[in-house]
CSV table of C-alpha atoms in Angstrom, one decimal:
chain,number,residue,atom,x,y,z
A,1279,UNK,CA,28.9,-10.7,6.0
A,1280,UNK,CA,27.3,-11.5,9.5
A,1281,UNK,CA,26.4,-8.2,11.2
A,1282,UNK,CA,25.9,-8.2,14.9
A,1283,UNK,CA,23.7,-6.3,17.1
A,1284,UNK,CA,25.0,-3.2,18.9
A,1285,UNK,CA,24.4,-1.4,22.3
A,1286,UNK,CA,26.2,1.1,24.4
A,1287,UNK,CA,29.4,0.8,26.2
A,1288,UNK,CA,28.6,3.2,28.8
A,1289,UNK,CA,25.4,5.1,30.0
A,1290,UNK,CA,25.1,8.9,29.3
A,1291,UNK,CA,22.5,11.5,30.3
A,1292,UNK,CA,21.0,14.9,28.9
A,1293,UNK,CA,18.8,17.3,30.5
A,1294,UNK,CA,16.4,19.9,29.1
A,1295,UNK,CA,12.7,20.7,28.6
A,1296,UNK,CA,10.2,18.9,26.4
A,1297,UNK,CA,9.0,20.5,23.3
A,1298,UNK,CA,5.2,20.0,23.9
A,1299,UNK,CA,5.0,19.4,27.8
A,1300,UNK,CA,7.3,22.1,28.6
A,1301,UNK,CA,8.5,20.0,31.6
A,1302,UNK,CA,12.2,19.5,32.5
A,1303,UNK,CA,13.3,16.0,32.1
A,1304,UNK,CA,16.9,14.0,32.2
A,1305,UNK,CA,17.2,11.3,29.7
A,1306,UNK,CA,19.7,8.7,30.3
A,1307,UNK,CA,20.8,6.1,27.8
A,1308,UNK,CA,21.9,2.7,29.1
A,1309,UNK,CA,23.3,-0.6,27.6
A,1310,UNK,CA,20.8,-3.3,27.1
A,1311,UNK,CA,21.2,-7.1,26.3
A,1312,UNK,CA,20.6,-8.5,23.0
A,1313,UNK,CA,17.3,-8.6,21.6
A,1314,UNK,CA,16.0,-6.0,24.0
A,1315,UNK,CA,15.3,-3.3,21.4
A,1316,UNK,CA,14.6,0.2,22.6
A,1317,UNK,CA,12.8,0.4,26.0
A,1318,UNK,CA,11.6,3.7,27.6
A,1319,UNK,CA,11.5,3.7,31.4
A,1320,UNK,CA,9.6,6.4,33.3
A,1321,UNK,CA,11.8,6.8,36.5
A,1322,UNK,CA,9.4,9.4,37.7
A,1323,UNK,CA,6.4,7.1,38.1
A,1324,UNK,CA,5.9,4.7,40.9
A,1325,UNK,CA,7.2,1.2,39.8
A,1326,UNK,CA,9.1,2.8,36.9
A,1327,UNK,CA,6.8,1.4,34.1
A,1328,UNK,CA,8.6,0.2,31.0
A,1329,UNK,CA,7.3,1.1,27.6
A,1330,UNK,CA,9.0,-0.7,24.5
A,1331,UNK,CA,9.4,1.4,21.6
A,1332,UNK,CA,7.1,-0.7,19.5
A,1333,UNK,CA,4.3,0.4,16.9
A,1334,UNK,CA,1.5,-1.4,19.0
A,1335,UNK,CA,2.2,1.2,21.8
A,1336,UNK,CA,1.6,4.2,19.7
A,1337,UNK,CA,-1.3,6.3,21.3
A,1338,UNK,CA,-1.0,9.7,19.8
A,1339,UNK,CA,0.5,11.3,16.6
A,1340,UNK,CA,-0.4,15.0,17.2
A,1341,UNK,CA,2.8,16.8,16.2
A,1342,UNK,CA,4.8,13.9,17.4
A,1343,UNK,CA,4.7,10.4,18.1
A,1344,UNK,CA,3.7,9.3,21.7
A,1345,UNK,CA,3.9,5.8,23.1
A,1346,UNK,CA,2.3,4.5,26.1
A,1347,UNK,CA,1.1,1.6,28.2
A,1348,UNK,CA,-1.8,2.3,30.8
A,1349,UNK,CA,-1.4,5.6,32.2
A,1350,UNK,CA,2.3,5.8,31.4
A,1351,UNK,CA,3.2,7.9,28.4
A,1352,UNK,CA,6.5,9.2,26.5
A,1353,UNK,CA,5.7,12.1,24.2
A,1354,UNK,CA,7.8,13.1,21.1
A,1355,UNK,CA,10.0,9.8,20.7
A,1356,UNK,CA,11.0,10.5,17.2
A,1357,UNK,CA,14.2,12.3,17.6
A,1358,UNK,CA,15.6,9.9,20.4
A,1359,UNK,CA,14.5,7.0,18.1
A,1360,UNK,CA,15.9,8.5,15.0
A,1361,UNK,CA,19.4,8.8,16.6
A,1362,UNK,CA,19.4,5.2,17.7
A,1363,UNK,CA,18.2,4.0,14.4
A,1364,UNK,CA,20.6,6.2,12.4
A,1365,UNK,CA,23.6,5.2,14.3
A,1366,UNK,CA,22.4,1.4,14.0
A,1367,UNK,CA,22.1,0.9,17.8
A,1368,UNK,CA,19.9,-2.2,18.4
A,1369,UNK,CA,19.4,-2.4,22.1
A,1370,UNK,CA,19.0,0.4,24.5
A,1371,UNK,CA,17.3,1.3,28.0
A,1372,UNK,CA,16.2,5.0,27.8
A,1373,UNK,CA,15.3,6.2,31.4
A,1374,UNK,CA,13.3,9.4,31.7
A,1375,UNK,CA,12.7,11.8,34.7
A,1376,UNK,CA,9.7,13.1,33.0
A,1377,UNK,CA,7.0,12.5,30.4
A,1378,UNK,CA,8.9,13.9,27.2
A,1379,UNK,CA,12.8,13.8,26.2
A,1380,UNK,CA,14.3,17.0,26.2
A,1381,UNK,CA,13.9,19.0,22.9
A,1382,UNK,CA,17.4,20.5,23.0
A,1383,UNK,CA,17.9,22.2,19.6
A,1384,UNK,CA,15.0,20.6,18.0
A,1385,UNK,CA,17.1,17.9,16.2
A,1386,UNK,CA,18.4,14.6,16.8
A,1387,UNK,CA,22.2,15.7,16.8
A,1388,UNK,CA,22.6,16.2,20.3
A,1389,UNK,CA,21.4,12.6,21.2
A,1390,UNK,CA,23.5,11.1,18.4
A,1391,UNK,CA,26.5,13.1,19.6
A,1392,UNK,CA,25.9,11.6,23.3
A,1393,UNK,CA,25.4,8.2,22.1
A,1394,UNK,CA,28.6,8.1,20.2
A,1395,UNK,CA,30.3,9.7,23.3
A,1396,UNK,CA,29.1,6.7,25.3
A,1397,UNK,CA,30.8,4.4,22.8
A,1398,UNK,CA,29.1,1.6,20.7
A,1399,UNK,CA,29.7,-2.1,21.6
A,1400,UNK,CA,29.1,-5.0,19.3
A,1401,UNK,CA,27.1,-7.9,20.8
A,1402,UNK,CA,27.2,-11.7,20.3
A,1403,UNK,CA,24.0,-12.0,18.2
A,1404,UNK,CA,23.2,-11.2,14.6
A,1405,UNK,CA,21.0,-8.5,13.7
A,1406,UNK,CA,17.4,-9.4,12.9
A,1407,UNK,CA,16.7,-7.4,9.6
A,1408,UNK,CA,13.3,-7.2,8.1
A,1409,UNK,CA,14.2,-7.8,4.4
A,1410,UNK,CA,11.5,-6.5,1.9
A,1411,UNK,CA,11.2,-8.7,-1.2
A,1412,UNK,CA,7.9,-7.2,-2.5
A,1413,UNK,CA,6.4,-3.8,-3.0
A,1414,UNK,CA,4.5,-2.4,0.4
A,1415,UNK,CA,2.5,0.8,-0.3
A,1416,UNK,CA,0.7,3.1,1.9
A,1417,UNK,CA,-1.7,5.6,0.2
A,1418,UNK,CA,-3.8,8.5,1.8
A,1419,UNK,CA,-5.6,10.2,-1.1
A,1420,UNK,CA,-7.3,12.9,1.1
A,1421,UNK,CA,-3.8,14.1,2.4
A,1422,UNK,CA,-1.8,13.4,-0.7
A,1423,UNK,CA,0.5,10.9,1.1
A,1424,UNK,CA,2.4,8.2,-0.6
A,1425,UNK,CA,4.9,5.9,1.0
A,1426,UNK,CA,6.4,2.9,-0.6
A,1427,UNK,CA,9.0,0.2,0.5
A,1428,UNK,CA,10.9,-1.5,-2.5
A,1429,UNK,CA,13.3,-4.3,-2.3
A,1430,UNK,CA,17.0,-3.4,-1.7
A,1431,UNK,CA,19.8,-5.2,-0.2
A,1432,UNK,CA,20.5,-2.2,2.1
A,1433,UNK,CA,18.7,0.8,3.3
A,1434,UNK,CA,17.8,4.0,1.4
A,1435,UNK,CA,15.1,6.6,2.1
A,1436,UNK,CA,13.9,9.6,0.1
A,1437,UNK,CA,11.4,12.1,1.2
A,1438,UNK,CA,9.5,14.9,-1.0
A,1439,UNK,CA,7.4,17.6,0.9
A,1440,UNK,CA,5.2,19.9,-0.7
A,1441,UNK,CA,2.9,22.0,1.6
A,1442,UNK,CA,1.6,24.1,-1.3
A,1443,UNK,CA,2.9,27.1,0.5
A,1444,UNK,CA,5.1,29.7,-1.3
A,1445,UNK,CA,7.0,30.3,2.1
A,1446,UNK,CA,8.5,26.6,1.5
A,1447,UNK,CA,7.7,25.3,-1.7
A,1448,UNK,CA,8.6,21.7,-2.6
A,1449,UNK,CA,11.7,20.1,-1.4
A,1450,UNK,CA,13.3,16.6,-1.5
A,1451,UNK,CA,16.1,14.8,0.3
A,1452,UNK,CA,17.6,11.3,0.1
A,1453,UNK,CA,19.6,9.4,2.4
A,1454,UNK,CA,21.6,6.5,0.8
A,1455,UNK,CA,24.1,5.5,3.4
A,1456,UNK,CA,23.3,5.5,7.1
A,1457,UNK,CA,27.2,5.2,8.0
A,1458,UNK,CA,28.4,8.0,6.0
A,1459,UNK,CA,25.3,10.4,5.9
A,1460,UNK,CA,23.2,10.2,8.9
A,1461,UNK,CA,25.3,11.7,11.5
A,1462,UNK,CA,26.5,14.9,9.5
A,1463,UNK,CA,23.8,15.3,6.7
A,1464,UNK,CA,20.5,14.4,8.7
A,1465,UNK,CA,20.9,14.5,12.6
A,1466,UNK,CA,21.4,18.1,12.8
A,1467,UNK,CA,18.0,19.0,10.9
A,1468,UNK,CA,15.6,20.8,13.3
A,1469,UNK,CA,11.8,20.5,13.7
A,1470,UNK,CA,9.8,23.2,11.9
A,1471,UNK,CA,6.5,24.7,11.7
A,1472,UNK,CA,4.7,27.7,10.0
A,1473,UNK,CA,4.2,30.9,11.6
A,1474,UNK,CA,0.4,30.7,10.9
A,1475,UNK,CA,0.4,27.4,13.0
A,1476,UNK,CA,2.0,28.7,16.1
A,1477,UNK,CA,-1.1,30.3,17.7
A,1478,UNK,CA,-3.4,27.2,17.1
A,1479,UNK,CA,-0.5,24.9,18.4
A,1480,UNK,CA,-0.3,26.9,21.4
A,1481,UNK,CA,-4.1,26.9,21.8
A,1482,UNK,CA,-4.1,23.2,21.6
A,1483,UNK,CA,-1.9,22.9,24.8
A,1484,UNK,CA,1.2,21.7,23.0
A,1485,UNK,CA,4.6,23.5,22.2
A,1486,UNK,CA,4.9,24.7,25.7
A,1487,UNK,CA,8.6,24.2,25.6
A,1488,UNK,CA,8.9,25.6,21.9
A,1489,UNK,CA,10.9,28.7,21.6
A,1490,UNK,CA,13.0,30.4,18.8
A,1491,UNK,CA,16.1,28.3,19.7
A,1492,UNK,CA,14.7,24.8,19.3
A,1493,UNK,CA,12.5,25.1,16.3
A,1494,UNK,CA,12.5,26.7,12.7
A,1495,UNK,CA,9.5,28.8,12.3
A,1496,UNK,CA,8.8,29.6,8.5
A,1497,UNK,CA,7.1,33.0,7.9
A,1498,UNK,CA,4.1,32.3,5.8
A,1499,UNK,CA,2.1,35.5,6.9
A,1500,UNK,CA,2.6,39.1,7.8
A,1501,UNK,CA,1.8,40.5,11.3
A,1502,UNK,CA,1.6,43.9,12.6
A,1503,UNK,CA,2.9,45.0,16.0
A,1504,UNK,CA,-0.4,44.2,17.7
A,1505,UNK,CA,-0.3,40.7,16.3
A,1506,UNK,CA,3.2,40.0,17.1
A,1507,UNK,CA,2.7,41.1,20.8
A,1508,UNK,CA,-0.3,38.8,21.0
A,1509,UNK,CA,1.7,35.8,19.4
A,1510,UNK,CA,4.5,36.6,22.0
A,1511,UNK,CA,2.0,36.6,24.8
A,1512,UNK,CA,0.6,33.4,23.6
A,1513,UNK,CA,3.7,31.5,23.4
A,1514,UNK,CA,5.4,33.1,26.5
A,1515,UNK,CA,8.2,35.1,24.9
A,1516,UNK,CA,9.4,38.8,24.8
A,1517,UNK,CA,7.9,40.5,21.7
A,1518,UNK,CA,11.0,42.4,21.3
A,1519,UNK,CA,12.7,39.0,20.6
A,1520,UNK,CA,10.4,38.2,17.6
A,1521,UNK,CA,11.5,39.5,14.1
A,1522,UNK,CA,9.7,38.4,11.1
A,1523,UNK,CA,12.8,38.5,9.1
A,1524,UNK,CA,13.9,38.9,5.5
A,1525,UNK,CA,15.0,35.3,4.7
A,1526,UNK,CA,11.4,33.7,5.3
A,1527,UNK,CA,12.5,32.4,8.6
A,1528,UNK,CA,11.4,34.1,12.0
A,1529,UNK,CA,14.3,36.1,13.5
A,1530,UNK,CA,16.2,35.7,10.2
A,1531,UNK,CA,17.7,32.3,11.5
A,1532,UNK,CA,19.8,30.6,9.1
A,1533,UNK,CA,18.9,27.0,7.8
A,1534,UNK,CA,21.7,24.4,8.3
A,1535,UNK,CA,20.9,23.0,4.9
A,1536,UNK,CA,18.9,24.8,2.0
A,1537,UNK,CA,16.3,21.7,2.2
A,1538,UNK,CA,16.5,21.4,6.0
A,1539,UNK,CA,12.6,20.9,6.3
A,1540,UNK,CA,12.7,18.0,3.9
A,1541,UNK,CA,15.7,16.4,5.7
A,1542,UNK,CA,14.0,16.7,9.1
A,1543,UNK,CA,10.9,15.0,7.7
A,1544,UNK,CA,13.0,12.1,6.7
A,1545,UNK,CA,14.9,12.2,10.1
A,1546,UNK,CA,11.1,11.9,11.7
A,1547,UNK,CA,10.5,9.1,9.4
A,1548,UNK,CA,13.6,7.2,10.7
A,1549,UNK,CA,12.4,7.6,14.1
A,1550,UNK,CA,9.0,6.4,13.4
A,1551,UNK,CA,10.5,3.3,11.6
A,1552,UNK,CA,12.4,2.5,14.7
A,1553,UNK,CA,9.0,1.6,16.3
A,1554,UNK,CA,9.2,-1.6,13.9
A,1555,UNK,CA,11.6,-3.1,16.3
A,1556,UNK,CA,14.2,-4.1,13.8
A,1557,UNK,CA,16.3,-2.6,11.1
A,1558,UNK,CA,15.0,-2.7,7.5
A,1559,UNK,CA,16.5,-3.5,4.3
A,1560,UNK,CA,14.6,-1.6,1.7
A,1561,UNK,CA,14.2,1.5,-0.3
A,1562,UNK,CA,11.7,3.8,1.0
A,1563,UNK,CA,10.0,6.7,-1.1
A,1564,UNK,CA,7.7,9.0,0.8
A,1565,UNK,CA,5.7,11.9,-0.5
A,1566,UNK,CA,4.4,14.4,2.1
A,1567,UNK,CA,4.9,12.0,5.1
A,1568,UNK,CA,3.9,12.9,8.7
A,1569,UNK,CA,3.7,11.1,11.9
A,1570,UNK,CA,0.2,9.6,11.4
A,1571,UNK,CA,1.1,8.2,7.9
A,1572,UNK,CA,4.4,7.1,9.1
A,1573,UNK,CA,2.7,4.9,12.0
A,1574,UNK,CA,0.3,3.5,9.5
A,1575,UNK,CA,3.0,2.5,7.1
A,1576,UNK,CA,5.0,0.9,10.0
A,1577,UNK,CA,2.0,-1.0,10.9
A,1578,UNK,CA,1.8,-2.5,7.4
A,1579,UNK,CA,5.5,-3.4,7.7
A,1580,UNK,CA,4.9,-5.1,10.8
A,1581,UNK,CA,2.0,-7.1,9.3
A,1582,UNK,CA,4.5,-8.1,6.5
A,1583,UNK,CA,7.2,-8.8,9.1
A,1584,UNK,CA,4.7,-11.1,11.1
A,1585,UNK,CA,3.5,-12.9,7.9
A,1586,UNK,CA,7.1,-13.7,7.1
A,1587,UNK,CA,7.8,-14.9,10.5
A,1588,UNK,CA,4.8,-17.1,10.1
A,1589,UNK,CA,5.8,-18.3,6.8
A,1590,UNK,CA,9.4,-19.2,7.9
A,1591,UNK,CA,7.8,-21.1,10.6
A,1592,UNK,CA,5.8,-23.5,8.3
A,1593,UNK,CA,7.3,-22.9,4.7
A,1594,UNK,CA,10.8,-24.2,5.0
A,1595,UNK,CA,11.4,-24.3,1.1
A,1596,UNK,CA,11.0,-21.0,-0.4
A,1597,UNK,CA,9.0,-21.4,-3.8
A,1598,UNK,CA,8.3,-18.4,-6.1
A,1599,UNK,CA,4.9,-17.2,-5.9
A,1600,UNK,CA,3.9,-19.5,-3.0
A,1601,UNK,CA,3.7,-18.4,0.5
A,1602,UNK,CA,2.4,-21.7,1.9
A,1603,UNK,CA,2.6,-25.1,0.0
A,1604,UNK,CA,0.6,-28.2,0.8
A,1605,UNK,CA,3.1,-29.4,3.3
A,1606,UNK,CA,3.0,-26.0,5.3
A,1607,UNK,CA,-0.9,-26.0,5.0
A,1608,UNK,CA,-0.9,-29.6,6.8
A,1609,UNK,CA,1.2,-28.1,9.6
A,1610,UNK,CA,-1.3,-25.3,10.1
A,1611,UNK,CA,-4.7,-26.8,9.7
A,1612,UNK,CA,-5.7,-30.2,11.2
A,1613,UNK,CA,-7.7,-31.2,8.0
A,1614,UNK,CA,-6.5,-34.4,6.0
A,1615,UNK,CA,-7.5,-36.4,2.8
A,1616,UNK,CA,-10.1,-36.4,1.8
A,1617,UNK,CA,-11.2,-33.2,3.6
A,1618,UNK,CA,-8.1,-30.9,3.0
A,1619,UNK,CA,-9.6,-28.8,0.3
A,1620,UNK,CA,-7.0,-26.3,-0.6
A,1621,UNK,CA,-3.6,-27.0,-2.2
A,1622,UNK,CA,-1.5,-23.9,-1.7
A,1623,UNK,CA,-1.6,-20.0,-0.4
A,1624,UNK,CA,-0.4,-17.6,-3.0
A,1625,UNK,CA,-1.1,-14.4,-1.3
A,1626,UNK,CA,-1.2,-13.4,2.5
A,1627,UNK,CA,-1.6,-10.1,4.1
A,1628,UNK,CA,-1.9,-10.5,7.8
A,1629,UNK,CA,-5.3,-9.9,9.4
A,1630,UNK,CA,-6.4,-8.4,5.9
A,1631,UNK,CA,-6.3,-10.8,2.9
A,1632,UNK,CA,-5.7,-14.2,1.9
A,1633,UNK,CA,-5.7,-16.1,-1.6
A,1634,UNK,CA,-5.7,-20.0,-1.9
A,1635,UNK,CA,-5.7,-22.3,-4.8
A,1636,UNK,CA,-7.5,-25.4,-5.1
A,1637,UNK,CA,-7.1,-27.6,-8.1
A,1638,UNK,CA,-10.2,-29.8,-8.8
A,1639,UNK,CA,-9.6,-32.9,-10.6
A,1640,UNK,CA,-11.5,-36.0,-11.7
A,1641,UNK,CA,-9.9,-38.0,-8.8
A,1642,UNK,CA,-11.6,-36.0,-6.1
A,1643,UNK,CA,-13.6,-38.7,-4.2
A,1644,UNK,CA,-16.8,-36.6,-3.9
A,1645,UNK,CA,-17.2,-37.0,-7.6
A,1646,UNK,CA,-17.9,-41.0,-7.3
A,1647,UNK,CA,-21.3,-40.0,-6.0
A,1648,UNK,CA,-22.2,-36.4,-6.8
A,1649,UNK,CA,-23.7,-36.5,-10.2
A,1650,UNK,CA,-21.4,-39.2,-11.4
A,1651,UNK,CA,-22.6,-38.7,-15.1
A,1652,UNK,CA,-22.2,-35.0,-14.9
A,1653,UNK,CA,-19.7,-34.3,-12.1
A,1654,UNK,CA,-20.1,-30.9,-10.2
A,1655,UNK,CA,-18.1,-30.0,-7.2
A,1656,UNK,CA,-20.6,-29.7,-4.3
A,1657,UNK,CA,-21.4,-26.2,-3.2
A,1658,UNK,CA,-21.0,-27.1,0.6
A,1659,UNK,CA,-17.2,-28.1,-0.2
A,1660,UNK,CA,-16.6,-25.0,-2.1
A,1661,UNK,CA,-17.7,-23.1,1.2
A,1662,UNK,CA,-15.5,-25.5,3.2
A,1663,UNK,CA,-12.6,-24.6,0.9
A,1664,UNK,CA,-13.3,-21.0,1.8
A,1665,UNK,CA,-13.5,-21.8,5.4
A,1666,UNK,CA,-10.2,-23.4,5.5
A,1667,UNK,CA,-8.7,-20.4,3.5
A,1668,UNK,CA,-10.1,-18.1,6.3
A,1669,UNK,CA,-8.8,-20.5,8.9
A,1670,UNK,CA,-5.2,-19.7,7.9
A,1671,UNK,CA,-5.7,-16.1,8.0
A,1672,UNK,CA,-7.1,-16.3,11.5
A,1673,UNK,CA,-4.1,-18.2,12.8
A,1674,UNK,CA,-1.8,-15.3,12.4
A,1675,UNK,CA,1.1,-16.5,14.6
A,1676,UNK,CA,-0.2,-14.9,17.9
A,1677,UNK,CA,-1.7,-18.2,19.1
A,1678,UNK,CA,0.1,-21.7,19.6
A,1679,UNK,CA,-1.0,-23.1,16.2
A,1680,UNK,CA,-0.5,-26.6,17.2
A,1681,UNK,CA,-2.7,-26.3,20.4
A,1682,UNK,CA,-5.5,-24.3,18.4
A,1683,UNK,CA,-8.3,-25.1,15.9
A,1684,UNK,CA,-10.8,-22.9,14.0
A,1685,UNK,CA,-14.5,-23.6,14.5
A,1686,UNK,CA,-17.1,-21.8,12.3
A,1687,UNK,CA,-19.9,-19.9,14.0
A,1688,UNK,CA,-22.0,-18.7,11.0
A,1689,UNK,CA,-22.5,-18.7,7.3
A,1690,UNK,CA,-24.5,-15.8,5.6
A,1691,UNK,CA,-25.1,-14.6,2.1
A,1692,UNK,CA,-23.9,-17.7,0.4
A,1693,UNK,CA,-24.4,-17.6,-3.3
A,1694,UNK,CA,-23.4,-20.1,-5.9
A,1695,UNK,CA,-23.0,-18.5,-9.4
A,1696,UNK,CA,-21.5,-21.1,-11.7
A,1697,UNK,CA,-20.7,-24.9,-11.4
A,1698,UNK,CA,-17.2,-26.0,-10.7
A,1699,UNK,CA,-16.2,-28.9,-12.8
A,1700,UNK,CA,-13.2,-31.2,-12.9
A,1701,UNK,CA,-10.2,-29.6,-14.5
A,1702,UNK,CA,-11.3,-26.2,-13.1
A,1703,UNK,CA,-8.8,-24.1,-10.8
A,1704,UNK,CA,-10.5,-22.5,-7.9
A,1705,UNK,CA,-9.1,-19.3,-6.7
A,1706,UNK,CA,-10.4,-18.4,-3.4
A,1707,UNK,CA,-10.1,-14.8,-2.0
A,1708,UNK,CA,-10.9,-14.2,1.7
A,1709,UNK,CA,-10.9,-10.6,3.0
A,1710,UNK,CA,-11.3,-10.0,6.8
A,1711,UNK,CA,-13.9,-7.6,7.6
A,1712,UNK,CA,-14.0,-7.6,11.5
A,1713,UNK,CA,-11.8,-9.2,14.3
A,1714,UNK,CA,-12.6,-9.0,18.0
A,1715,UNK,CA,-10.3,-11.0,20.2
A,1716,UNK,CA,-10.6,-14.7,18.9
A,1717,UNK,CA,-13.8,-14.0,16.6
A,1718,UNK,CA,-13.5,-12.9,13.2
A,1719,UNK,CA,-15.6,-12.4,10.2
A,1720,UNK,CA,-14.4,-12.4,6.5
A,1721,UNK,CA,-16.1,-12.2,3.1
A,1722,UNK,CA,-14.9,-15.0,0.7
A,1723,UNK,CA,-15.1,-15.5,-2.9
A,1724,UNK,CA,-14.3,-18.2,-5.4
A,1725,UNK,CA,-13.3,-17.8,-9.0
A,1726,UNK,CA,-12.7,-20.0,-11.9
A,1727,UNK,CA,-11.0,-18.3,-15.0
A,1728,UNK,CA,-11.7,-14.8,-13.4
A,1729,UNK,CA,-15.4,-15.6,-13.2
A,1730,UNK,CA,-17.2,-15.5,-9.8
A,1731,UNK,CA,-18.4,-19.0,-9.0
A,1732,UNK,CA,-19.2,-18.7,-5.2
A,1733,UNK,CA,-19.3,-16.1,-2.6
A,1734,UNK,CA,-20.3,-16.1,1.3
A,1735,UNK,CA,-19.7,-14.2,4.5
A,1736,UNK,CA,-18.3,-16.3,7.1
A,1737,UNK,CA,-17.8,-16.1,10.9
A,1738,UNK,CA,-15.3,-18.3,12.9
A,1739,UNK,CA,-13.6,-18.6,16.1
A,1740,UNK,CA,-10.1,-19.8,17.3
A,1741,UNK,CA,-10.4,-22.1,20.3
A,1742,UNK,CA,-7.8,-24.4,22.1
A,1743,UNK,CA,-8.0,-28.0,21.5
A,1744,UNK,CA,-8.3,-28.5,25.1
A,1745,UNK,CA,-11.4,-26.4,25.4
């Protein structure tokens, strides 16, 4: 079934103060044309700069996800974006009269309710899903974070949190149906922090708009009256309004769900996933996620999406285990027989890694003159095969491939370990080590039957054919 993009029928506004900046702001959601995505507009700044809600524009992840272009910033975007993503709205202009959307009750629910009251309109363009068909993983050993995307014809998300803190313990939550569960089960879940964090956060100049009505504060330490007064002064509230409480929550506030913190972490992850710029078909499993890890994971998803876009551009026939076959390679590289020296690409991680296959046969023209009685593939041609492999990873879709060509600038640390003979299959792995503008460096290794036969560090640049 073809599923179409959606936007709003009418515009709608909400007003409040920002959680971290403490500044009053009116947020106005407006309809937008197909393929617009989500665009924040700072109406309080001259020329009303627009900031597309895309992962490339993330500038800070301290206790929230901030996007920006130039001097213009929008702080704490995740609750607004989670409401849009969760309601499966694809296109929206989000106009702000300040630097940060209002925090309201600390959840995405007020935004979701407002969007629904504005009405949702279907548009005459199909949704452009990112379909995950292989496992994509993010791992941060230092912070104990793991996020995985698995193939699924739909969208599911599961989150586990464990702060190794007895005041919260371990929690998990799963969302299995956006249509049925998002509005009632996840959008009302409020932001939270630990009591031990509040003073440090205030000292960092954030949570200026935080109070006991828009955040859950988990009591993980005991304070005497003097400390309570000092804390109240720090966060700008009356000390008589602070009670440590008996239920583990400041002021004995009731949780909306027993696992509300885990559900809010899942809500935050939805908001950060929205920065991909397209809906996702995948099952996502996350252990101890946060905004920093979410952003890094979305960057990996974007590379996967860009790779798939590039693959669709050149590889018209999908083949198991093949990213680019020889026909696709010939559309990307200018080389032709007898100097096209790779046969297929079997692995491709954009701007990271590529693996190519070269089948070495007795029919290669160079064997006629290179040791005819004892044919050995010339080392210089192995290097050239490495270079062509690296050339594909450089042409990552941002350039006009038909008008570009890769030129090599340097070869370093070239070593030939074993001879390559007719009948061998050369597996070439190139890993990008540095990229600046149109120049990149990569380390390449060639293997036969798992044994290293050649390695080198290469430098190349992409130039226009007209240069």
